[in-house]
PDB file of C-alpha atoms in Angstrom:
ATOM      1  CA  UNK A  21      16.726  -6.240  -7.522  1.00 55.00           C
ATOM      2  CA  UNK A  22      17.379  -3.674  -4.870  1.00 66.00           C
ATOM      3  CA  UNK A  23      19.508  -4.488  -1.890  1.00 77.00           C
ATOM      4  CA  UNK A  24      17.967  -5.052   1.450  1.00 83.00           C
ATOM      5  CA  UNK A  25      17.952  -1.729   3.241  1.00 84.00           C
ATOM      6  CA  UNK A  26      19.592  -1.233   6.525  1.00 90.00           C
ATOM      7  CA  UNK A  27      17.413   1.518   7.948  1.00 90.00           C
ATOM      8  CA  UNK A  28      15.784   0.989  11.304  1.00 93.00           C
ATOM      9  CA  UNK A  29      12.457   2.683   9.799  1.00 96.00           C
ATOM     10  CA  UNK A  30       9.712   0.298   9.266  1.00 97.00           C
ATOM     11  CA  UNK A  31       9.144  -0.454   5.543  1.00 97.00           C
ATOM     12  CA  UNK A  32       5.514  -0.980   4.398  1.00 98.00           C
ATOM     13  CA  UNK A  33       5.044  -1.546   0.676  1.00 97.00           C
ATOM     14  CA  UNK A  34       1.590  -1.628  -1.198  1.00 96.00           C
ATOM     15  CA  UNK A  35       2.306  -3.734  -4.330  1.00 92.00           C
ATOM     16  CA  UNK A  36       0.423  -5.585  -6.858  1.00 86.00           C
ATOM     17  CA  UNK A  37       1.232  -5.236 -10.722  1.00 78.00           C
ATOM     18  CA  UNK A  38      -2.291  -5.536 -11.660  1.00 74.00           C
ATOM     19  CA  UNK A  39      -3.402  -1.853 -12.512  1.00 71.00           C
ATOM     20  CA  UNK A  40      -6.255   0.013 -10.998  1.00 75.00           C
ATOM     21  CA  UNK A  41      -6.254  -2.184  -7.721  1.00 82.00           C
ATOM     22  CA  UNK A  42      -6.254   0.619  -5.438  1.00 90.00           C
ATOM     23  CA  UNK A  43      -2.399   0.777  -4.478  1.00 93.00           C
ATOM     24  CA  UNK A  44      -2.204   4.495  -4.248  1.00 95.00           C
ATOM     25  CA  UNK A  45      -5.719   4.877  -2.288  1.00 96.00           C
ATOM     26  CA  UNK A  46      -4.161   2.462   0.440  1.00 97.00           C
ATOM     27  CA  UNK A  47      -0.699   3.878   0.427  1.00 97.00           C
ATOM     28  CA  UNK A  48      -1.733   7.529   0.918  1.00 98.00           C
ATOM     29  CA  UNK A  49      -4.596   6.798   3.438  1.00 98.00           C
ATOM     30  CA  UNK A  50      -2.453   4.251   5.378  1.00 98.00           C
ATOM     31  CA  UNK A  51       0.610   6.617   5.510  1.00 98.00           C
ATOM     32  CA  UNK A  52      -1.678   9.499   6.821  1.00 98.00           C
ATOM     33  CA  UNK A  53      -3.031   7.266   9.460  1.00 98.00           C
ATOM     34  CA  UNK A  54       0.574   6.229  10.491  1.00 98.00           C
ATOM     35  CA  UNK A  55       1.561   9.897  10.583  1.00 98.00           C
ATOM     36  CA  UNK A  56      -1.499  10.900  12.619  1.00 98.00           C
ATOM     37  CA  UNK A  57      -0.747   8.137  15.098  1.00 97.00           C
ATOM     38  CA  UNK A  58       2.522  10.039  15.828  1.00 97.00           C
ATOM     39  CA  UNK A  59       5.063   8.520  13.411  1.00 97.00           C
ATOM     40  CA  UNK A  60       7.137  10.516  11.035  1.00 97.00           C
ATOM     41  CA  UNK A  61       6.250   9.016   7.491  1.00 98.00           C
ATOM     42  CA  UNK A  62       7.328   9.299   3.924  1.00 98.00           C
ATOM     43  CA  UNK A  63       5.831   8.064   0.952  1.00 98.00           C
ATOM     44  CA  UNK A  64       7.958   6.546  -1.911  1.00 97.00           C
ATOM     45  CA  UNK A  65       6.321   6.747  -5.320  1.00 96.00           C
ATOM     46  CA  UNK A  66       8.019   3.772  -7.477  1.00 93.00           C
ATOM     47  CA  UNK A  67       5.278   4.052 -10.331  1.00 88.00           C
ATOM     48  CA  UNK A  68       6.502   5.971 -13.650  1.00 86.00           C
ATOM     49  CA  UNK A  69       2.892   7.295 -13.747  1.00 88.00           C
ATOM     50  CA  UNK A  70       3.557   9.276 -10.532  1.00 92.00           C
ATOM     51  CA  UNK A  71      -0.061   8.900  -8.921  1.00 93.00           C
ATOM     52  CA  UNK A  72       1.169   9.659  -5.439  1.00 96.00           C
ATOM     53  CA  UNK A  73       3.265  12.414  -6.622  1.00 96.00           C
ATOM     54  CA  UNK A  74       0.178  13.879  -8.344  1.00 97.00           C
ATOM     55  CA  UNK A  75      -1.896  13.553  -5.207  1.00 97.00           C
ATOM     56  CA  UNK A  76       0.454  15.215  -3.105  1.00 97.00           C
ATOM     57  CA  UNK A  77       0.694  18.139  -5.771  1.00 97.00           C
ATOM     58  CA  UNK A  78      -3.117  18.620  -5.242  1.00 97.00           C
ATOM     59  CA  UNK A  79      -2.863  19.158  -1.680  1.00 98.00           C
ATOM     60  CA  UNK A  80      -3.672  22.618  -0.038  1.00 97.00           C
ATOM     61  CA  UNK A  81      -0.615  24.632   0.629  1.00 96.00           C
ATOM     62  CA  UNK A  82      -1.122  24.376   4.190  1.00 97.00           C
ATOM     63  CA  UNK A  83      -1.765  20.401   4.316  1.00 97.00           C
ATOM     64  CA  UNK A  84       0.594  18.725   6.705  1.00 97.00           C
ATOM     65  CA  UNK A  85       0.127  15.316   5.214  1.00 97.00           C
ATOM     66  CA  UNK A  86       3.096  12.917   4.636  1.00 97.00           C
ATOM     67  CA  UNK A  87       5.736  14.077   2.089  1.00 96.00           C
ATOM     68  CA  UNK A  88       6.069  12.199  -1.204  1.00 97.00           C
ATOM     69  CA  UNK A  89       9.586  11.205  -2.887  1.00 96.00           C
ATOM     70  CA  UNK A  90      10.080   9.661  -6.282  1.00 94.00           C
ATOM     71  CA  UNK A  91      11.788   6.336  -6.429  1.00 92.00           C
ATOM     72  CA  UNK A  92      11.544   4.939  -9.907  1.00 88.00           C
ATOM     73  CA  UNK A  93      15.020   3.552 -10.371  1.00 87.00           C
ATOM     74  CA  UNK A  94      14.632  -0.329  -9.184  1.00 80.00           C
ATOM     75  CA  UNK A  95      18.335  -0.932  -8.696  1.00 84.00           C
ATOM     76  CA  UNK A  96      18.857   2.098  -6.336  1.00 91.00           C
ATOM     77  CA  UNK A  97      15.617   1.496  -4.301  1.00 92.00           C
ATOM     78  CA  UNK A  98      17.338   0.093  -1.273  1.00 92.00           C
ATOM     79  CA  UNK A  99      19.568   3.000  -1.036  1.00 94.00           C
ATOM     80  CA  UNK A 100      16.782   5.563  -1.387  1.00 95.00           C
ATOM     81  CA  UNK A 101      14.936   3.863   1.366  1.00 96.00           C
ATOM     82  CA  UNK A 102      17.968   4.159   3.650  1.00 96.00           C
ATOM     83  CA  UNK A 103      18.340   7.685   2.754  1.00 95.00           C
ATOM     84  CA  UNK A 104      14.921   8.727   3.599  1.00 94.00           C
ATOM     85  CA  UNK A 105      14.646   6.163   6.473  1.00 92.00           C
ATOM     86  CA  UNK A 106      17.212   8.302   8.400  1.00 92.00           C
ATOM     87  CA  UNK A 107      14.754  10.978   9.239  1.00 94.00           C
ATOM     88  CA  UNK A 108      11.406   9.158   9.437  1.00 97.00           C
ATOM     89  CA  UNK A 109       9.902   6.227  11.604  1.00 97.00           C
ATOM     90  CA  UNK A 110       8.101   4.597   8.593  1.00 98.00           C
ATOM     91  CA  UNK A 111       8.615   4.363   4.888  1.00 98.00           C
ATOM     92  CA  UNK A 112       5.483   3.605   2.787  1.00 98.00           C
ATOM     93  CA  UNK A 113       6.087   2.510  -0.794  1.00 97.00           C
ATOM     94  CA  UNK A 114       3.559   2.817  -3.421  1.00 95.00           C
ATOM     95  CA  UNK A 115       4.497   0.103  -5.862  1.00 90.00           C
ATOM     96  CA  UNK A 116       4.355   0.061  -9.743  1.00 81.00           C
ATOM     97  CA  UNK A 117       1.724  -1.054 -11.906  1.00 70.00           C
ATOM     98  CA  UNK A 118       3.781  -3.607 -13.833  1.00 65.00           C
ATOM     99  CA  UNK A 119       5.418  -6.755 -13.370  1.00 58.00           C
ATOM    100  CA  UNK A 120       9.198  -6.604 -13.808  1.00 62.00           C
ATOM    101  CA  UNK A 121      12.538  -5.683 -11.955  1.00 64.00           C
ATOM    102  CA  UNK A 122      10.802  -2.985  -9.941  1.00 71.00           C
ATOM    103  CA  UNK A 123       8.211  -5.404  -8.480  1.00 79.00           C
ATOM    104  CA  UNK A 124      11.010  -7.523  -7.129  1.00 84.00           C
ATOM    105  CA  UNK A 125      12.816  -4.672  -5.831  1.00 89.00           C
ATOM    106  CA  UNK A 126       9.954  -3.328  -3.878  1.00 91.00           C
ATOM    107  CA  UNK A 127       9.349  -6.762  -2.430  1.00 91.00           C
ATOM    108  CA  UNK A 128      13.029  -7.040  -1.465  1.00 91.00           C
ATOM    109  CA  UNK A 129      13.191  -3.873   0.504  1.00 94.00           C
ATOM    110  CA  UNK A 130       9.862  -4.439   2.421  1.00 95.00           C
ATOM    111  CA  UNK A 131       9.203  -5.502   6.181  1.00 96.00           C
ATOM    112  CA  UNK A 132       5.533  -5.521   5.464  1.00 97.00           C
ATOM    113  CA  UNK A 133       4.120  -6.240   2.027  1.00 96.00           C
ATOM    114  CA  UNK A 134       0.416  -5.426   1.254  1.00 96.00           C
ATOM    115  CA  UNK A 135      -1.127  -6.861  -1.694  1.00 93.00           C
ATOM    116  CA  UNK A 136      -4.401  -5.051  -2.814  1.00 91.00           C
ATOM    117  CA  UNK A 137      -6.938  -7.324  -4.419  1.00 87.00           C
ATOM    118  CA  UNK A 138     -10.264  -6.059  -5.626  1.00 81.00           C
ATOM    119  CA  UNK A 139     -13.164  -8.684  -5.462  1.00 71.00           C
ATOM    120  CA  UNK A 140     -13.193  -9.726  -9.032  1.00 65.00           C
ATOM    121  CA  UNK A 141     -11.975 -12.963 -10.761  1.00 57.00           C
ATOM    122  CA  UNK A 142      -9.983 -11.023 -13.208  1.00 52.00           C
ATOM    123  CA  UNK A 143      -8.036  -9.225 -10.314  1.00 62.00           C
ATOM    124  CA  UNK A 144      -7.468 -12.485  -8.636  1.00 61.00           C
ATOM    125  CA  UNK A 145      -6.084 -14.081 -11.622  1.00 61.00           C
ATOM    126  CA  UNK A 146      -3.830 -11.163 -12.351  1.00 60.00           C
ATOM    127  CA  UNK A 147      -2.325 -11.627  -8.864  1.00 72.00           C
ATOM    128  CA  UNK A 148      -1.110 -15.195  -9.392  1.00 72.00           C
ATOM    129  CA  UNK A 149       2.132 -14.555 -11.243  1.00 72.00           C
ATOM    130  CA  UNK A 150       3.161 -11.858  -8.742  1.00 81.00           C
ATOM    131  CA  UNK A 151       2.794 -14.339  -5.854  1.00 84.00           C
ATOM    132  CA  UNK A 152       5.622 -16.406  -7.253  1.00 82.00           C
ATOM    133  CA  UNK A 153       7.847 -13.445  -6.504  1.00 81.00           C
ATOM    134  CA  UNK A 154       6.360 -13.056  -3.042  1.00 87.00           C
ATOM    135  CA  UNK A 155       6.704 -16.653  -1.995  1.00 85.00           C
ATOM    136  CA  UNK A 156      10.293 -16.766  -3.272  1.00 86.00           C
ATOM    137  CA  UNK A 157      11.156 -13.643  -1.328  1.00 85.00           C
ATOM    138  CA  UNK A 158       9.452 -14.720   1.893  1.00 85.00           C
ATOM    139  CA  UNK A 159      11.929 -17.730   2.063  1.00 86.00           C
ATOM    140  CA  UNK A 160      14.909 -15.537   1.721  1.00 87.00           C
ATOM    141  CA  UNK A 161      13.937 -12.289   3.685  1.00 89.00           C
ATOM    142  CA  UNK A 162      12.148 -11.472   6.847  1.00 90.00           C
ATOM    143  CA  UNK A 163       8.985 -10.517   5.147  1.00 93.00           C
ATOM    144  CA  UNK A 164       5.413 -10.101   6.476  1.00 95.00           C
ATOM    145  CA  UNK A 165       2.931 -10.313   3.378  1.00 94.00           C
ATOM    146  CA  UNK A 166      -0.806 -10.195   3.555  1.00 93.00           C
ATOM    147  CA  UNK A 167      -3.650  -9.598   1.042  1.00 91.00           C
ATOM    148  CA  UNK A 168      -5.907  -6.415   1.597  1.00 91.00           C
ATOM    149  CA  UNK A 169      -9.420  -6.053   0.195  1.00 88.00           C
ATOM    150  CA  UNK A 170      -9.600  -2.980  -2.119  1.00 90.00           C
ATOM    151  CA  UNK A 171     -12.826  -1.341  -3.151  1.00 86.00           C
ATOM    152  CA  UNK A 172     -14.963  -4.181  -1.790  1.00 83.00           C
ATOM    153  CA  UNK A 173     -18.803  -3.722  -1.580  1.00 79.00           C
ATOM    154  CA  UNK A 174     -19.414  -2.464   1.892  1.00 75.00           C
ATOM    155  CA  UNK A 175     -22.793  -4.311   2.088  1.00 72.00           C
ATOM    156  CA  UNK A 176     -21.248  -7.620   1.424  1.00 66.00           C
ATOM    157  CA  UNK A 177     -19.156  -9.753   3.741  1.00 61.00           C
ATOM    158  CA  UNK A 178     -15.508  -9.827   2.700  1.00 56.00           C
ATOM    159  CA  UNK A 179     -15.167 -13.768   2.925  1.00 49.00           C
ATOM    160  CA  UNK A 180     -17.970 -14.006   0.379  1.00 56.00           C
ATOM    161  CA  UNK A 181     -15.864 -12.016  -2.222  1.00 55.00           C
ATOM    162  CA  UNK A 182     -12.401 -12.915  -2.019  1.00 64.00           C
ATOM    163  CA  UNK A 183     -11.289 -14.825   1.099  1.00 64.00           C
ATOM    164  CA  UNK A 184     -11.829 -18.316  -0.217  1.00 65.00           C
ATOM    165  CA  UNK A 185     -10.203 -17.557  -3.504  1.00 64.00           C
ATOM    166  CA  UNK A 186      -6.979 -16.716  -1.521  1.00 72.00           C
ATOM    167  CA  UNK A 187      -6.752 -19.281   0.901  1.00 72.00           C
ATOM    168  CA  UNK A 188      -4.450 -21.425  -1.367  1.00 74.00           C
ATOM    169  CA  UNK A 189      -1.561 -18.719  -0.594  1.00 81.00           C
ATOM    170  CA  UNK A 190      -1.985 -19.336   3.279  1.00 83.00           C
ATOM    171  CA  UNK A 191      -1.521 -15.417   3.728  1.00 87.00           C
ATOM    172  CA  UNK A 192      -3.806 -13.120   6.045  1.00 89.00           C
ATOM    173  CA  UNK A 193      -6.548 -11.233   4.170  1.00 87.00           C
ATOM    174  CA  UNK A 194      -7.059  -7.933   5.820  1.00 91.00           C
ATOM    175  CA  UNK A 195     -10.391  -6.109   5.481  1.00 87.00           C
ATOM    176  CA  UNK A 196      -8.934  -3.118   3.788  1.00 91.00           C
ATOM    177  CA  UNK A 197     -11.186  -0.501   1.937  1.00 93.00           C
ATOM    178  CA  UNK A 198     -14.386  -0.298   0.390  1.00 92.00           C
ATOM    179  CA  UNK A 199     -16.028   1.317  -2.592  1.00 91.00           C
ATOM    180  CA  UNK A 200     -16.863   4.743  -0.964  1.00 95.00           C
ATOM    181  CA  UNK A 201     -16.858   8.115  -2.857  1.00 96.00           C
ATOM    182  CA  UNK A 202     -15.061   9.714  -0.070  1.00 97.00           C
ATOM    183  CA  UNK A 203     -11.955   8.186  -1.150  1.00 97.00           C
ATOM    184  CA  UNK A 204     -12.156   9.686  -4.641  1.00 97.00           C
ATOM    185  CA  UNK A 205     -13.192  13.094  -3.263  1.00 98.00           C
ATOM    186  CA  UNK A 206     -10.330  13.169  -0.802  1.00 98.00           C
ATOM    187  CA  UNK A 207      -7.831  12.103  -3.588  1.00 97.00           C
ATOM    188  CA  UNK A 208      -9.069  14.804  -5.760  1.00 97.00           C
ATOM    189  CA  UNK A 209      -8.215  17.288  -2.969  1.00 98.00           C
ATOM    190  CA  UNK A 210      -4.768  15.712  -2.416  1.00 98.00           C
ATOM    191  CA  UNK A 211      -5.871  14.532   1.119  1.00 98.00           C
ATOM    192  CA  UNK A 212      -7.210  11.367   2.795  1.00 98.00           C
ATOM    193  CA  UNK A 213     -10.441  10.308   4.213  1.00 98.00           C
ATOM    194  CA  UNK A 214      -8.912  10.747   7.677  1.00 98.00           C
ATOM    195  CA  UNK A 215      -9.048  14.536   7.053  1.00 98.00           C
ATOM    196  CA  UNK A 216     -12.859  14.938   7.823  1.00 97.00           C
ATOM    197  CA  UNK A 217     -14.322  13.303   4.628  1.00 97.00           C
ATOM    198  CA  UNK A 218     -16.080  10.241   6.024  1.00 97.00           C
ATOM    199  CA  UNK A 219     -15.988   8.443   9.413  1.00 97.00           C
ATOM    200  CA  UNK A 220     -16.861   5.306   8.174  1.00 96.00           C
ATOM    201  CA  UNK A 221     -13.982   5.126   5.612  1.00 97.00           C
ATOM    202  CA  UNK A 222     -11.741   6.555   8.302  1.00 98.00           C
ATOM    203  CA  UNK A 223     -12.696   3.814  10.628  1.00 98.00           C
ATOM    204  CA  UNK A 224     -11.701   1.250   7.696  1.00 96.00           C
ATOM    205  CA  UNK A 225      -8.192   3.022   7.459  1.00 98.00           C
ATOM    206  CA  UNK A 226      -7.641   2.934  11.130  1.00 98.00           C
ATOM    207  CA  UNK A 227      -8.650  -0.854  11.228  1.00 97.00           C
ATOM    208  CA  UNK A 228      -6.020  -1.548   8.438  1.00 97.00           C
ATOM    209  CA  UNK A 229      -3.280   0.456  10.705  1.00 98.00           C
ATOM    210  CA  UNK A 230      -4.156  -1.818  13.522  1.00 98.00           C
ATOM    211  CA  UNK A 231      -3.858  -4.780  11.085  1.00 97.00           C
ATOM    212  CA  UNK A 232      -0.467  -3.651   9.786  1.00 97.00           C
ATOM    213  CA  UNK A 233       0.748  -2.943  13.277  1.00 96.00           C
ATOM    214  CA  UNK A 234       0.202  -6.745  14.183  1.00 96.00           C
ATOM    215  CA  UNK A 235       1.989  -7.823  11.036  1.00 95.00           C
ATOM    216  CA  UNK A 236       4.882  -5.812  11.781  1.00 94.00           C
ATOM    217  CA  UNK A 237       5.173  -6.794  15.506  1.00 87.00           C
TER     218      UNK A 237
END
């Protein structure tokens, strides 16, 4: 497990070892929102699949979005966070899609931990084992964890989909993102919904930013 970083930068991680839960979508859009709010931001891509790296590689040459750095060595993650934290205000970590040493390392270096959950029984069940890691870490380090709804039906109230199933963990459940094609279109272009793709999607991301700011306070 990685050592706790000493950087003064805020470290926000998006982690759930359940694959396909929307980690990269939340990481890239939230990082862009933080950047547009006036804070220097870097994204650390810890997944061997390199989804965030690939997203940034598709960006237009003149796109001024957050830079992406690779950080796939679990043991050195704390050092990498410190290294990049020297020149930015916020480090956003896109977590790995597997349960293992890297999962614990991401949790260990975080100030705020966002756990994306899709509104399906399989996704909720897949989160249970990971929560043992989160609960243990929360007892040992100053960590602010919260669930984030991912790809929810925008026509349905969040509480009807996942809120009741998650109350056993006694963590905040943030509204997060909806199932909107704008997220996919923006990702294909190496950009985010905040870059002129969809005002409703952009509003969701900005609401998430406000919620994260409260967690970090």
